[in-house]
CSV table of C-alpha atoms in Angstrom, one decimal:
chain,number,residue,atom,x,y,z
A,1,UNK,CA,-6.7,28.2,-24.5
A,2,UNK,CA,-6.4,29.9,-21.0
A,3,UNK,CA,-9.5,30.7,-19.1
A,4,UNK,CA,-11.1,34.7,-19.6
A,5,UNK,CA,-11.9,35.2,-15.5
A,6,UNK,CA,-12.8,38.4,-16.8
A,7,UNK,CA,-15.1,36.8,-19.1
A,8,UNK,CA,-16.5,34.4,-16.2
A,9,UNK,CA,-17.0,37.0,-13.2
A,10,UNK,CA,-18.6,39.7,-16.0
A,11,UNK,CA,-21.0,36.6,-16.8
A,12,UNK,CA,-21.2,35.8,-12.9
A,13,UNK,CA,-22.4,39.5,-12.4
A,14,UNK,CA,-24.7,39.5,-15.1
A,15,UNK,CA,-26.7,36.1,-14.3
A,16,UNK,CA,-26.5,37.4,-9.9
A,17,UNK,CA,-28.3,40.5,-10.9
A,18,UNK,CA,-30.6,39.0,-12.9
A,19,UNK,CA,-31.2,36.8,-10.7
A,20,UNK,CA,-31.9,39.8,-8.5
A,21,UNK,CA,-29.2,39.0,-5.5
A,22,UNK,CA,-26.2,40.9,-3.9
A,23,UNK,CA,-23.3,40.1,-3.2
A,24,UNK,CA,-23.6,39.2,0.2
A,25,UNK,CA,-26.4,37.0,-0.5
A,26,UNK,CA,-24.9,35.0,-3.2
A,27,UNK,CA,-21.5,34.8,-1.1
A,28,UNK,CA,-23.8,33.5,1.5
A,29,UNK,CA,-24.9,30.8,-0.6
A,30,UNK,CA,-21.7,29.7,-2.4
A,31,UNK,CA,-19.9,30.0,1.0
A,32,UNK,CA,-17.4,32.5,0.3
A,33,UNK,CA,-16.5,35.9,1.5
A,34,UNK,CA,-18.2,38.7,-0.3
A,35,UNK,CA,-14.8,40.5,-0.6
A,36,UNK,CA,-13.9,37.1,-2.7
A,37,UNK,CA,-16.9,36.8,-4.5
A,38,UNK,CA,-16.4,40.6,-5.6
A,39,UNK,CA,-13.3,39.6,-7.0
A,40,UNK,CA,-14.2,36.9,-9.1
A,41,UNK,CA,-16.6,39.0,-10.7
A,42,UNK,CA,-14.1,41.6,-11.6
A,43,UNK,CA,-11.5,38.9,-12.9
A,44,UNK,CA,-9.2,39.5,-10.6
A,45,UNK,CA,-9.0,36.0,-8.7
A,46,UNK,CA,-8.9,32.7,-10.0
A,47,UNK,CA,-12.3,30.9,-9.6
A,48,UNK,CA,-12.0,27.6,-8.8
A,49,UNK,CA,-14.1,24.7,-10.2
A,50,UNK,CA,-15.6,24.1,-7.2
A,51,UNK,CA,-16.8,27.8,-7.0
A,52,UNK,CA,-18.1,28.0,-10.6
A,53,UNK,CA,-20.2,24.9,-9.7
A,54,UNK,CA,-21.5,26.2,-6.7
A,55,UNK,CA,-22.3,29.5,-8.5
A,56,UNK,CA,-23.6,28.4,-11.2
A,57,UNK,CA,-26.2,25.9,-8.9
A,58,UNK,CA,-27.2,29.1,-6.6
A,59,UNK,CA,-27.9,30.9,-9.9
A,60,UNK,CA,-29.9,28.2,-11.4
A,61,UNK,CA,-27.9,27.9,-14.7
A,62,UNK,CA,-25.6,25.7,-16.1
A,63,UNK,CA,-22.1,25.9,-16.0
A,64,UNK,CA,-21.8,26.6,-19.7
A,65,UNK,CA,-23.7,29.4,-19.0
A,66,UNK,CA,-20.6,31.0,-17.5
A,67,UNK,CA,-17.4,29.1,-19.0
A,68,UNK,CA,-18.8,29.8,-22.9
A,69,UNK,CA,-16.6,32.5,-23.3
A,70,UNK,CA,-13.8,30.2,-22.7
A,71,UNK,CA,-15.0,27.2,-24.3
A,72,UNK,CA,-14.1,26.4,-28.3
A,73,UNK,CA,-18.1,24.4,-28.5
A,74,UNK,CA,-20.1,27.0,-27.2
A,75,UNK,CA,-22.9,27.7,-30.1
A,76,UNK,CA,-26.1,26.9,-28.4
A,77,UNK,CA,-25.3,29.8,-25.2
A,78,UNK,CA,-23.7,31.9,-27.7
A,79,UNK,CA,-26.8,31.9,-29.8
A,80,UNK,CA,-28.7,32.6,-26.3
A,81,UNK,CA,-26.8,35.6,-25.7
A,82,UNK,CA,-27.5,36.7,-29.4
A,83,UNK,CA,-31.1,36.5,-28.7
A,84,UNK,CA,-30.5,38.3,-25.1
A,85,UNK,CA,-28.8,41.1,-27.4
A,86,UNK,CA,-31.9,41.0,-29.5
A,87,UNK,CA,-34.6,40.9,-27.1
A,88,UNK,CA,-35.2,44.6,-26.2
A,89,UNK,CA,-34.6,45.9,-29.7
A,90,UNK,CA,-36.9,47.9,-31.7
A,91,UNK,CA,-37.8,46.4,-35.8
A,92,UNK,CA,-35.6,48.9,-36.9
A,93,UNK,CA,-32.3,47.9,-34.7
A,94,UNK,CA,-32.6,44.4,-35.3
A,95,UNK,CA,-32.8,45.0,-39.4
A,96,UNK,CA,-29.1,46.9,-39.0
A,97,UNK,CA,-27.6,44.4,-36.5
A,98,UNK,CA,-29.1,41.3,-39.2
A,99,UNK,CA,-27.4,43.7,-42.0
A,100,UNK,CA,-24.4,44.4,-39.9
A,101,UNK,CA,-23.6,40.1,-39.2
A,102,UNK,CA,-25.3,39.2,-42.9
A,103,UNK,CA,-22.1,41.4,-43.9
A,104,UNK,CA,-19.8,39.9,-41.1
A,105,UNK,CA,-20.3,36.3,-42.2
A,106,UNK,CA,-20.2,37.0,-45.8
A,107,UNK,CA,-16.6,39.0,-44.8
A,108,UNK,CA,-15.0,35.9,-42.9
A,109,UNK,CA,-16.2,33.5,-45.4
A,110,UNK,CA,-15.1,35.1,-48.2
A,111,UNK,CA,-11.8,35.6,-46.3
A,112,UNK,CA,-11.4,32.1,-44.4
A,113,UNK,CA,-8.6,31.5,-46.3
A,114,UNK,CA,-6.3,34.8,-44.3
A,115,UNK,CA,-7.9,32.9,-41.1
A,116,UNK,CA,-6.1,29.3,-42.3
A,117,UNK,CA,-2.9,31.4,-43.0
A,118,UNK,CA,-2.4,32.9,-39.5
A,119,UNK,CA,-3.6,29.4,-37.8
A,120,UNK,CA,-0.3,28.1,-39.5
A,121,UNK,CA,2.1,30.0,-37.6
């Protein structure tokens, strides 16, 4: 599996304005330009290990946190971005999205076997 660096500098952005910071600022901390940091959160660079580290430290979250997307064992921070998904809904928009995955689960169970078939070639 290659690495989404979309994936990663979309999660990068997310978590650095959360974490209510600019650019500049979080550049400052990582110790890298804010013209480079701006393109690891558009994807367009490769981040190195290093950087996600260094990131991911200046943020105050784990690694994980922003290599899930590209990771096969990622459950327990793709739960947590269910729950994010979940957090500012109303009764009524989280009864349709449990409907809407009740019905998706049910789907790729009762279809697994499709799934096996195209892992074959």
């Amino acid at each position: 599996m290659e690495l989404d660096y979309k994936a990663i500098g979309k999660r990068i952005k997310i978590a650095r304005i959360k974490a209510d910071l600019t650019q500049e600022k979080l550049s400052e901390m990582v110790g890298v330009s804010p013209t480079h940091l701006s393109n690891i959160e558009t994807g367009t660079t490769r981040v190195s290990l290093n950087a996600i580290v260094n990131i991911a430290n200046a943020l105050k979250i784990t690694s994980d946190d922003l290599l899930c997307d590209s990771v096969i064992k990622a459950k327990v921070q793709l739960e947590q971005d269910i729950a994010l998904v979940l957090e500012d809904c109303d009764e009524y928009e989280i009864r349709v999205i449990r409907d809407i995955a009740a019905a998706t689960k049910e789907t790729l169970r009762r279809d697994a076997h499709l799934r096996k078939q195209t892992d074959a070639y």
